[in-house]
Coordinates of C-alpha atoms and ligand atoms in Angstrom, one line a residue:
M1 CA 86.3 71.0 6.8
S2 CA 87.7 73.5 4.3
S3 CA 85.4 76.0 2.6
P4 CA 84.8 76.0 -1.2
H5 CA 87.1 79.2 -1.6
A6 CA 89.7 77.7 0.6
A7 CA 93.0 79.6 1.0
Q8 CA 96.5 78.3 0.4
I9 CA 98.4 80.7 2.6
L10 CA 96.9 81.9 5.8
V11 CA 98.3 84.3 8.4
A12 CA 96.7 84.6 11.9
S13 CA 97.4 87.5 14.3
N14 CA 95.5 89.4 16.9
R15 CA 95.9 92.7 15.2
G16 CA 95.1 92.6 11.5
P17 CA 96.3 94.7 8.6
V18 CA 93.2 97.0 8.6
S19 CA 91.1 98.7 11.3
Y20 CA 87.8 100.5 11.2
T21 CA 86.3 103.4 13.0
L22 CA 82.7 104.3 13.1
R23 CA 82.1 108.0 12.0
E24 CA 79.3 110.1 13.6
D25 CA 77.3 109.9 10.3
G26 CA 77.3 106.1 10.7
E27 CA 79.9 105.4 7.9
L28 CA 82.9 103.3 8.5
D29 CA 86.4 104.6 7.9
S30 CA 89.1 102.0 7.2
R31 CA 92.8 102.4 7.9
R32 CA 95.6 100.1 6.6
G33 CA 98.4 99.3 9.1
G34 CA 102.1 98.9 8.3
G35 CA 104.7 96.7 9.7
G36 CA 106.8 93.7 8.7
L37 CA 104.0 91.2 8.3
V38 CA 102.0 93.5 6.0
S39 CA 104.9 94.1 3.6
G40 CA 106.0 90.4 4.0
L41 CA 102.6 89.1 2.9
S42 CA 102.6 91.4 -0.1
A43 CA 105.6 89.3 -1.4
V44 CA 103.2 86.5 -2.3
G45 CA 101.2 88.9 -4.6
G46 CA 97.6 89.8 -4.8
D47 CA 96.7 86.8 -6.9
A48 CA 97.8 84.3 -4.3
D49 CA 95.0 82.6 -2.5
S50 CA 95.9 84.2 0.8
L51 CA 93.8 85.0 3.9
W52 CA 94.6 87.0 7.0
V53 CA 92.6 86.0 10.0
C54 CA 92.6 88.6 12.8
A55 CA 90.4 89.8 15.7
A56 CA 88.0 92.6 15.6
L57 CA 89.6 95.0 18.1
G58 CA 87.1 97.9 18.7
E59 CA 83.6 98.9 18.0
G60 CA 84.4 100.0 14.4
D61 CA 85.9 96.6 13.6
R62 CA 82.9 94.8 15.1
E63 CA 80.5 96.9 13.1
A64 CA 82.5 96.2 10.0
V65 CA 82.1 92.4 10.6
R66 CA 78.3 92.9 11.2
R67 CA 77.9 94.8 8.0
G68 CA 80.1 92.3 6.1
A69 CA 82.2 95.3 5.1
G70 CA 85.6 93.6 5.4
E71 CA 88.3 93.7 2.8
D72 CA 89.1 90.8 0.4
G73 CA 91.7 88.6 1.9
V74 CA 91.0 89.6 5.5
R75 CA 88.7 87.8 7.9
M76 CA 88.0 89.5 11.2
L77 CA 86.7 87.4 14.0
D78 CA 84.0 89.1 16.2
I79 CA 85.0 87.4 19.4
D80 CA 82.9 88.2 22.5
A81 CA 84.3 91.6 23.8
E82 CA 84.8 90.2 27.4
V83 CA 86.6 87.1 26.2
H84 CA 88.8 89.3 24.0
H85 CA 89.5 91.7 26.9
A86 CA 90.6 88.8 29.2
A87 CA 92.6 87.1 26.5
Y88 CA 94.4 90.2 25.1
N89 CA 94.7 92.5 28.1
D90 CA 94.8 90.1 31.1
I91 CA 96.7 87.1 29.7
A92 CA 98.6 88.2 26.6
N93 CA 99.7 91.6 27.7
S94 CA 99.7 91.3 31.5
V95 CA 101.1 87.8 31.8
L96 CA 102.8 86.5 28.7
W97 CA 104.3 89.8 27.7
F98 CA 105.5 90.3 31.3
V99 CA 107.0 86.8 31.4
H100 CA 108.9 87.1 28.1
H101 CA 110.1 90.7 28.9
M102 CA 110.8 89.9 32.5
L103 CA 108.8 92.9 33.7
Y104 CA 107.3 91.7 37.1
Q105 CA 108.1 93.3 40.4
T106 CA 108.3 89.9 41.9
P107 CA 107.8 90.6 45.7
L108 CA 104.2 91.3 44.9
E109 CA 103.5 89.9 41.4
P110 CA 102.5 87.8 39.6
V111 CA 99.6 86.3 41.5
F112 CA 98.1 83.2 39.9
D113 CA 94.7 82.8 41.6
A114 CA 91.2 81.9 40.7
A115 CA 90.7 85.1 38.7
F116 CA 93.7 84.2 36.6
R117 CA 92.2 80.7 35.9
Q118 CA 89.1 82.4 34.5
Q119 CA 91.2 84.7 32.3
W120 CA 93.1 81.7 31.1
A121 CA 89.9 80.0 30.2
A122 CA 89.0 83.0 28.0
Y123 CA 92.5 82.9 26.4
R124 CA 91.7 79.3 25.5
T125 CA 88.3 80.3 24.0
Y126 CA 89.9 83.1 22.0
N127 CA 92.6 80.7 20.6
R128 CA 89.9 78.2 19.9
A129 CA 88.0 80.8 17.8
F130 CA 91.1 81.3 15.6
A131 CA 91.8 77.6 15.3
D132 CA 88.2 77.0 14.2
A133 CA 88.3 79.8 11.7
L134 CA 91.6 78.7 10.2
A135 CA 90.5 75.1 10.0
A136 CA 87.4 76.2 8.1
E137 CA 89.2 78.5 5.7
A138 CA 92.3 76.5 4.8
A139 CA 92.6 74.5 1.6
K140 CA 93.9 71.0 1.8
G141 CA 97.6 71.0 2.7
A142 CA 97.6 74.8 3.0
V143 CA 100.3 76.7 4.9
V144 CA 99.3 78.6 8.1
L145 CA 101.5 81.1 9.7
V146 CA 100.4 81.9 13.3
Q147 CA 101.8 85.0 14.9
D148 CA 102.9 85.7 18.4
Y149 CA 102.1 85.1 22.1
H150 CA 98.4 86.0 21.7
L151 CA 97.9 82.8 19.7
A152 CA 100.3 80.3 21.4
L153 CA 97.7 77.6 21.7
V154 CA 96.5 77.8 18.1
P155 CA 99.0 75.5 16.5
G156 CA 98.2 72.6 18.8
M157 CA 94.4 73.1 18.5
L158 CA 94.7 73.5 14.7
R159 CA 96.9 70.4 14.3
E160 CA 94.1 68.3 15.9
L161 CA 91.4 69.7 13.6
R162 CA 93.5 69.6 10.4
P163 CA 96.5 67.3 10.5
D164 CA 97.0 68.0 6.8
L165 CA 98.1 71.6 7.2
R166 CA 101.7 72.9 7.4
I167 CA 101.7 75.1 10.5
G168 CA 104.2 77.7 11.5
H169 CA 104.3 79.8 14.6
F170 CA 106.4 82.9 14.9
S171 CA 107.3 84.8 18.1
H172 CA 107.8 88.5 17.7
T173 CA 108.9 88.9 21.3
P174 CA 111.9 87.6 23.3
W175 CA 111.4 84.2 24.9
A176 CA 111.9 84.0 28.7
P177 CA 114.8 82.0 30.2
V178 CA 113.6 78.9 31.9
D179 CA 113.9 80.1 35.5
Y180 CA 111.7 83.0 34.7
F181 CA 109.3 81.0 32.5
R182 CA 108.7 78.8 35.5
L183 CA 106.9 81.7 37.3
L184 CA 103.9 80.4 35.4
P185 CA 101.9 77.6 37.0
D186 CA 103.4 74.3 35.8
D187 CA 100.3 73.2 33.9
I188 CA 100.0 76.5 32.2
G189 CA 103.6 76.6 31.2
E190 CA 103.3 73.1 29.7
E191 CA 100.1 74.0 27.9
L192 CA 101.8 77.0 26.3
L193 CA 104.8 75.0 25.1
R194 CA 102.7 72.2 23.8
G195 CA 100.5 74.7 22.0
I196 CA 103.5 76.1 20.0
L197 CA 104.9 72.6 19.5
G198 CA 101.7 71.8 17.6
A199 CA 103.5 73.7 14.8
D200 CA 105.8 72.0 12.3
R201 CA 108.1 74.9 12.8
A202 CA 108.5 77.5 15.5
G203 CA 110.2 80.7 14.4
F204 CA 112.1 83.4 16.4
L205 CA 113.8 86.7 15.7
T206 CA 117.2 85.7 17.2
R207 CA 119.2 82.7 18.1
R208 CA 119.0 83.8 21.7
W209 CA 115.2 83.6 21.9
A210 CA 115.1 80.4 20.0
D211 CA 117.6 78.8 22.5
A212 CA 115.6 80.1 25.4
F213 CA 112.5 78.4 23.9
I214 CA 114.4 75.1 23.4
G215 CA 115.7 75.4 27.0
C216 CA 112.1 75.7 28.3
C217 CA 110.9 72.8 26.2
T218 CA 113.9 70.6 27.3
E219 CA 113.5 71.4 31.0
V220 CA 109.7 71.3 31.1
L221 CA 108.8 68.6 28.5
G222 CA 112.1 66.8 27.9
G223 CA 112.5 68.2 24.3
T224 CA 110.9 69.9 21.3
G225 CA 109.5 66.8 19.8
R226 CA 109.1 66.9 16.0
T227 CA 108.8 70.7 15.8
R228 CA 111.7 72.4 13.9
I229 CA 113.1 75.6 15.2
G230 CA 114.0 78.5 12.9
V231 CA 115.6 82.0 13.3
H232 CA 114.5 84.8 11.0
G233 CA 115.8 88.2 12.0
L234 CA 113.3 90.7 10.4
G235 CA 115.1 93.6 8.8
A236 CA 114.1 97.1 7.7
D237 CA 112.5 97.8 4.4
A238 CA 115.1 100.2 2.9
G239 CA 113.3 101.0 -0.4
F240 CA 110.1 101.9 1.3
L241 CA 111.8 103.9 4.2
R242 CA 114.0 105.9 1.9
A243 CA 111.2 106.9 -0.4
R244 CA 108.7 107.6 2.4
S245 CA 111.1 109.7 4.4
H246 CA 111.5 112.2 1.5
E247 CA 107.9 113.0 1.1
P248 CA 106.7 116.5 1.7
D249 CA 105.0 115.8 5.0
V250 CA 108.3 114.5 6.4
E251 CA 110.1 117.7 5.1
R252 CA 107.4 119.8 6.9
R253 CA 107.9 117.8 10.1
M254 CA 111.7 118.4 9.9
Q255 CA 111.1 122.2 9.8
E256 CA 108.8 121.9 12.8
L257 CA 111.3 119.8 14.7
R258 CA 114.2 122.2 13.9
G259 CA 112.0 125.0 15.3
R260 CA 111.5 123.0 18.5
I261 CA 115.2 122.2 18.8
G262 CA 116.0 125.9 18.4
G263 CA 119.5 127.4 18.6
S264 CA 121.2 128.4 15.3
G265 CA 121.5 124.9 13.9
D266 CA 124.4 124.0 16.2
R267 CA 122.5 122.0 18.8
K268 CA 122.9 118.2 18.8
T269 CA 119.9 115.9 19.1
I270 CA 119.4 112.6 20.8
V271 CA 116.4 110.9 19.4
R272 CA 114.2 108.1 20.6
V273 CA 111.0 106.8 19.0
D274 CA 109.0 104.1 20.8
R275 CA 105.5 103.0 21.8
T276 CA 105.2 104.1 25.4
E277 CA 105.8 100.5 26.4
L278 CA 107.1 99.3 29.8
S279 CA 109.9 97.3 28.1
K280 CA 111.3 100.2 26.2
N281 CA 112.9 101.8 29.2
I282 CA 112.0 105.4 28.4
V283 CA 112.2 106.6 32.0
R284 CA 115.7 105.3 32.6
G285 CA 116.7 106.9 29.2
L286 CA 115.5 110.3 30.6
H287 CA 117.4 109.7 33.8
A288 CA 120.5 109.0 31.8
F289 CA 120.0 112.3 29.8
R290 CA 119.6 114.1 33.0
E291 CA 122.8 112.6 34.4
L292 CA 124.6 113.7 31.3
L293 CA 123.5 117.3 31.9
D294 CA 124.3 117.0 35.6
T295 CA 127.8 115.7 35.1
R296 CA 128.9 117.4 31.9
P297 CA 127.7 121.0 32.0
E298 CA 129.3 121.7 28.6
W299 CA 126.2 120.0 27.0
R300 CA 123.7 122.4 28.7
G301 CA 122.1 124.6 26.0
R302 CA 123.9 122.6 23.3
L303 CA 121.8 119.4 23.3
V304 CA 118.1 118.4 22.9
H305 CA 116.6 115.1 23.6
L306 CA 113.7 114.5 21.2
A307 CA 111.5 111.8 22.7
L308 CA 108.7 110.5 20.6
A309 CA 106.7 108.2 22.9
Y310 CA 103.4 107.1 21.4
P311 CA 100.5 105.8 23.4
S312 CA 100.1 102.0 23.6
R313 CA 97.8 99.6 25.5
Q314 CA 96.0 102.3 27.3
D315 CA 93.4 99.9 28.6
L316 CA 96.0 98.8 31.2
A317 CA 96.5 101.1 34.2
V318 CA 100.2 100.2 34.4
Y319 CA 100.8 101.6 30.9
R320 CA 98.8 104.8 31.7
D321 CA 100.9 105.3 34.9
Y322 CA 104.1 104.7 32.9
M323 CA 103.1 107.4 30.4
D324 CA 102.5 109.8 33.4
E325 CA 106.0 109.0 34.7
V326 CA 107.5 109.7 31.3
R327 CA 105.8 113.1 31.3
R328 CA 106.7 113.8 34.9
V329 CA 110.5 113.0 34.5
A330 CA 110.6 115.0 31.2
D331 CA 109.0 118.0 33.0
A332 CA 111.3 117.7 35.9
I333 CA 114.4 117.9 33.6
N334 CA 112.9 120.9 31.8
S335 CA 112.1 122.7 35.0
R336 CA 115.6 122.1 36.3
Y337 CA 117.6 123.0 33.2
G338 CA 115.4 124.7 30.7
T339 CA 116.0 128.3 29.8
D340 CA 114.0 130.9 27.8
D341 CA 115.5 129.7 24.6
W342 CA 116.4 126.0 25.3
T343 CA 114.0 123.1 26.1
P344 CA 116.2 120.1 27.0
V345 CA 113.5 117.5 26.5
V346 CA 111.1 117.8 23.6
L347 CA 108.4 115.2 24.2
Y348 CA 105.7 114.1 21.7
L349 CA 103.0 111.8 22.8
K350 CA 101.0 111.4 19.7
D351 CA 101.6 108.8 17.0
D352 CA 102.8 110.4 13.8
F353 CA 104.9 108.3 11.4
A354 CA 106.0 111.3 9.3
R355 CA 107.4 112.9 12.5
S356 CA 109.2 109.7 13.4
L357 CA 110.9 109.6 10.0
A358 CA 111.8 113.3 10.3
A359 CA 113.4 112.7 13.7
Y360 CA 115.3 109.7 12.3
R361 CA 116.7 112.0 9.5
L362 CA 117.8 114.7 12.0
A363 CA 119.2 112.5 14.8
D364 CA 122.9 112.8 15.8
V365 CA 122.4 110.0 18.3
A366 CA 119.6 107.4 18.5
L367 CA 118.9 106.0 21.9
V368 CA 117.4 102.5 21.9
N369 CA 117.8 101.1 25.4
P370 CA 115.0 98.5 26.0
I371 CA 115.0 96.3 29.1
R372 CA 114.3 93.4 26.7
D373 CA 113.0 93.5 23.1
G374 CA 112.3 90.8 20.5
M375 CA 114.1 92.8 17.8
N376 CA 113.5 96.6 17.8
L377 CA 113.0 98.0 14.3
V378 CA 113.8 101.6 15.3
A379 CA 117.4 100.6 15.8
K380 CA 117.3 99.2 12.2
E381 CA 115.4 102.1 10.6
V382 CA 117.4 105.0 11.9
P383 CA 120.7 104.2 10.1
V384 CA 118.8 103.6 6.9
V385 CA 117.0 107.0 7.0
S386 CA 119.6 109.2 8.7
D387 CA 120.7 112.2 6.6
H388 CA 124.2 112.7 8.0
G389 CA 125.0 109.5 9.9
C390 CA 123.7 108.8 13.3
A391 CA 125.5 107.1 16.3
L392 CA 123.4 104.3 17.8
V393 CA 123.3 103.7 21.5
L394 CA 121.8 100.2 21.8
S395 CA 120.8 98.0 24.6
R396 CA 122.5 94.6 24.6
E397 CA 119.0 93.2 25.5
A398 CA 117.5 94.1 22.2
G399 CA 117.3 91.4 19.6
A400 CA 118.7 93.8 17.1
H401 CA 122.0 93.8 19.1
E402 CA 122.8 90.4 17.7
E403 CA 123.3 92.0 14.3
L404 CA 124.1 95.7 15.0
G405 CA 126.2 95.3 18.2
P406 CA 129.6 95.7 16.5
D407 CA 128.8 99.2 15.2
A408 CA 126.6 100.4 18.1
V409 CA 127.6 101.9 21.4
T410 CA 126.4 99.1 23.7
V411 CA 124.6 99.7 27.0
N412 CA 123.3 97.7 29.9
P413 CA 119.7 99.1 30.0
Y414 CA 119.6 99.2 33.8
D415 CA 122.9 101.1 34.1
V416 CA 121.9 104.8 34.0
S417 CA 125.4 106.1 34.5
G418 CA 126.7 103.8 31.9
T419 CA 124.0 105.0 29.5
A420 CA 124.9 108.6 30.2
A421 CA 128.5 107.8 29.4
A422 CA 127.5 106.0 26.2
L423 CA 125.5 109.0 25.1
H424 CA 128.5 111.2 25.6
E425 CA 130.7 108.8 23.7
A426 CA 128.1 108.7 20.8
L427 CA 127.8 112.5 20.8
T428 CA 131.5 113.0 20.5
M429 CA 132.1 110.3 18.0
P430 CA 134.2 111.8 15.1
G431 CA 132.1 112.5 12.0
P432 CA 133.9 110.1 9.6
E433 CA 133.7 107.2 12.1
R434 CA 130.0 107.9 12.6
A435 CA 129.4 107.9 8.9
E436 CA 131.2 104.6 8.4
R437 CA 129.4 103.0 11.2
T438 CA 126.1 104.2 9.9
G439 CA 126.8 102.7 6.5
R440 CA 127.6 99.3 8.1
L441 CA 124.6 99.5 10.4
A442 CA 122.3 100.2 7.5
A443 CA 123.7 97.2 5.6
A444 CA 123.2 94.9 8.5
A445 CA 119.8 96.3 9.2
T446 CA 118.5 95.6 5.7
A447 CA 120.0 92.2 5.3
L448 CA 116.7 90.4 5.6
P449 CA 113.9 92.7 4.3
P450 CA 110.3 91.9 5.2
Q451 CA 109.4 90.2 2.0
R452 CA 112.4 87.9 2.1
W453 CA 111.8 87.3 5.8
F454 CA 108.3 86.1 5.0
L455 CA 109.2 84.0 1.9
D456 CA 112.0 82.3 3.8
Q457 CA 109.5 81.1 6.4
L458 CA 107.1 79.9 3.8
E459 CA 109.9 78.0 2.0
A460 CA 111.2 76.5 5.2
L461 CA 107.7 75.3 6.0
T462 CA 106.9 73.8 2.7
A463 CA 110.3 72.1 2.3
S464 CA 110.2 68.4 3.4
P465 CA 111.3 67.9 7.0
Ligands
F6P501 O1 106.1 92.3 19.5 C1 104.9 92.0 19.7 C2 103.8 92.9 19.1 O2 102.7 92.2 18.8 C3 104.4 93.6 17.8 O3 104.2 92.8 16.7 C4 103.7 94.9 17.8 O4 104.5 95.9 17.3 C5 103.4 95.2 19.2 O5 103.5 94.0 19.9 C6 102.1 95.9 19.3 O6 101.2 95.4 20.2 P1 99.7 95.8 20.3 O7 99.0 95.0 19.1 O8 99.3 95.3 21.6 O9 99.5 97.2 20.1

């Protein structure tokens, strides 16, 4: 049943808009996150009766829940830590993420055994906790927007508890093609699809991912039932980015980066900014940079690869190993080619948004070469922020390629030699062409700003079927 202060618009996601850390003196520090959903939800205004339901992720968050210290408009669920670990790390990030991004080394993995079944039971429990909380908080006929692969079972569970609600589910990842999706045990695949089909509307970032979902539903279940399918290609927030990227801390980072690039202002830069995420293909990007230096000696001493690779999902060994590999390959390139006054790869491994914006502003070429990516907002942000125009080398497997492909230099992310050639092409693109393409890329990248993206989903969900 709904609570007396029931909400009209609810968002549910694993990671919420705020996180807490416990200081040594026992006080709690809170930090607001950014991202499309945060600015999207701001579109409905502070007065709207909205509620964001999310999980407590660390000790600080759990303590905030215990102290009742949460912010207005946010409800954090203090789900048992072991249940959360199994649901988030073992299922969401080690199975569902791997399926949708096609990351398995299939001769040895995945293995769906008894341990997996236990983890799956935890994933159900965790989804159930969200469904219960949403059912308790939602006003009659309210709209609930459930986010991502962590919460794929929530729509079905919630539908049973509260048939009066308008439920949307949105996938921020790609969706696996049916042959790959079928790696999952049959009953689990069915449960996942039925979970999402509990929603009135299932949203995706591109037509390609929506079609893959429809393909899975058709093959596995015989159709999508009454659920409508929508495509909403989240764009960059131009106003915010342009203002934020001219603040003093960004100017200071530009000075610092110029110092690290060295030379007398004549060196070119290839920039990449990513979470150190298996799907981002950072290692092959470094191999491509090395091949460029191997095969085109004219670039030696004249080019720097700025790689900003921020830690992500460090609870998982495979992510920690991947980060080590990024470091190892970068070091190997620097040992082979570096000189007293030239470091070919400048690697930053600490998250720093001001530095990312500074790198965007300086970039001659942006390298965005994921194996597979729901959208990739870096590809959309660089052209908006770039000072002098930036050529974009873009994987055809990134969702953003659907909109940016015509003005990018397209690569197959597995083709290292092809990527090296694309980097050369991008570096030698004539200035006027580069500027024109950047203008068109920026226009395409900002076509659907986060607030519009969010409102479109709300409107589609409240419109009669
Ligand atoms: O695309 C899926 C997603 O949940 C994004 O929304 C987010 O940027 C990313 O993964 C971060 O994941 P995590 O919450 O595991 O750090």
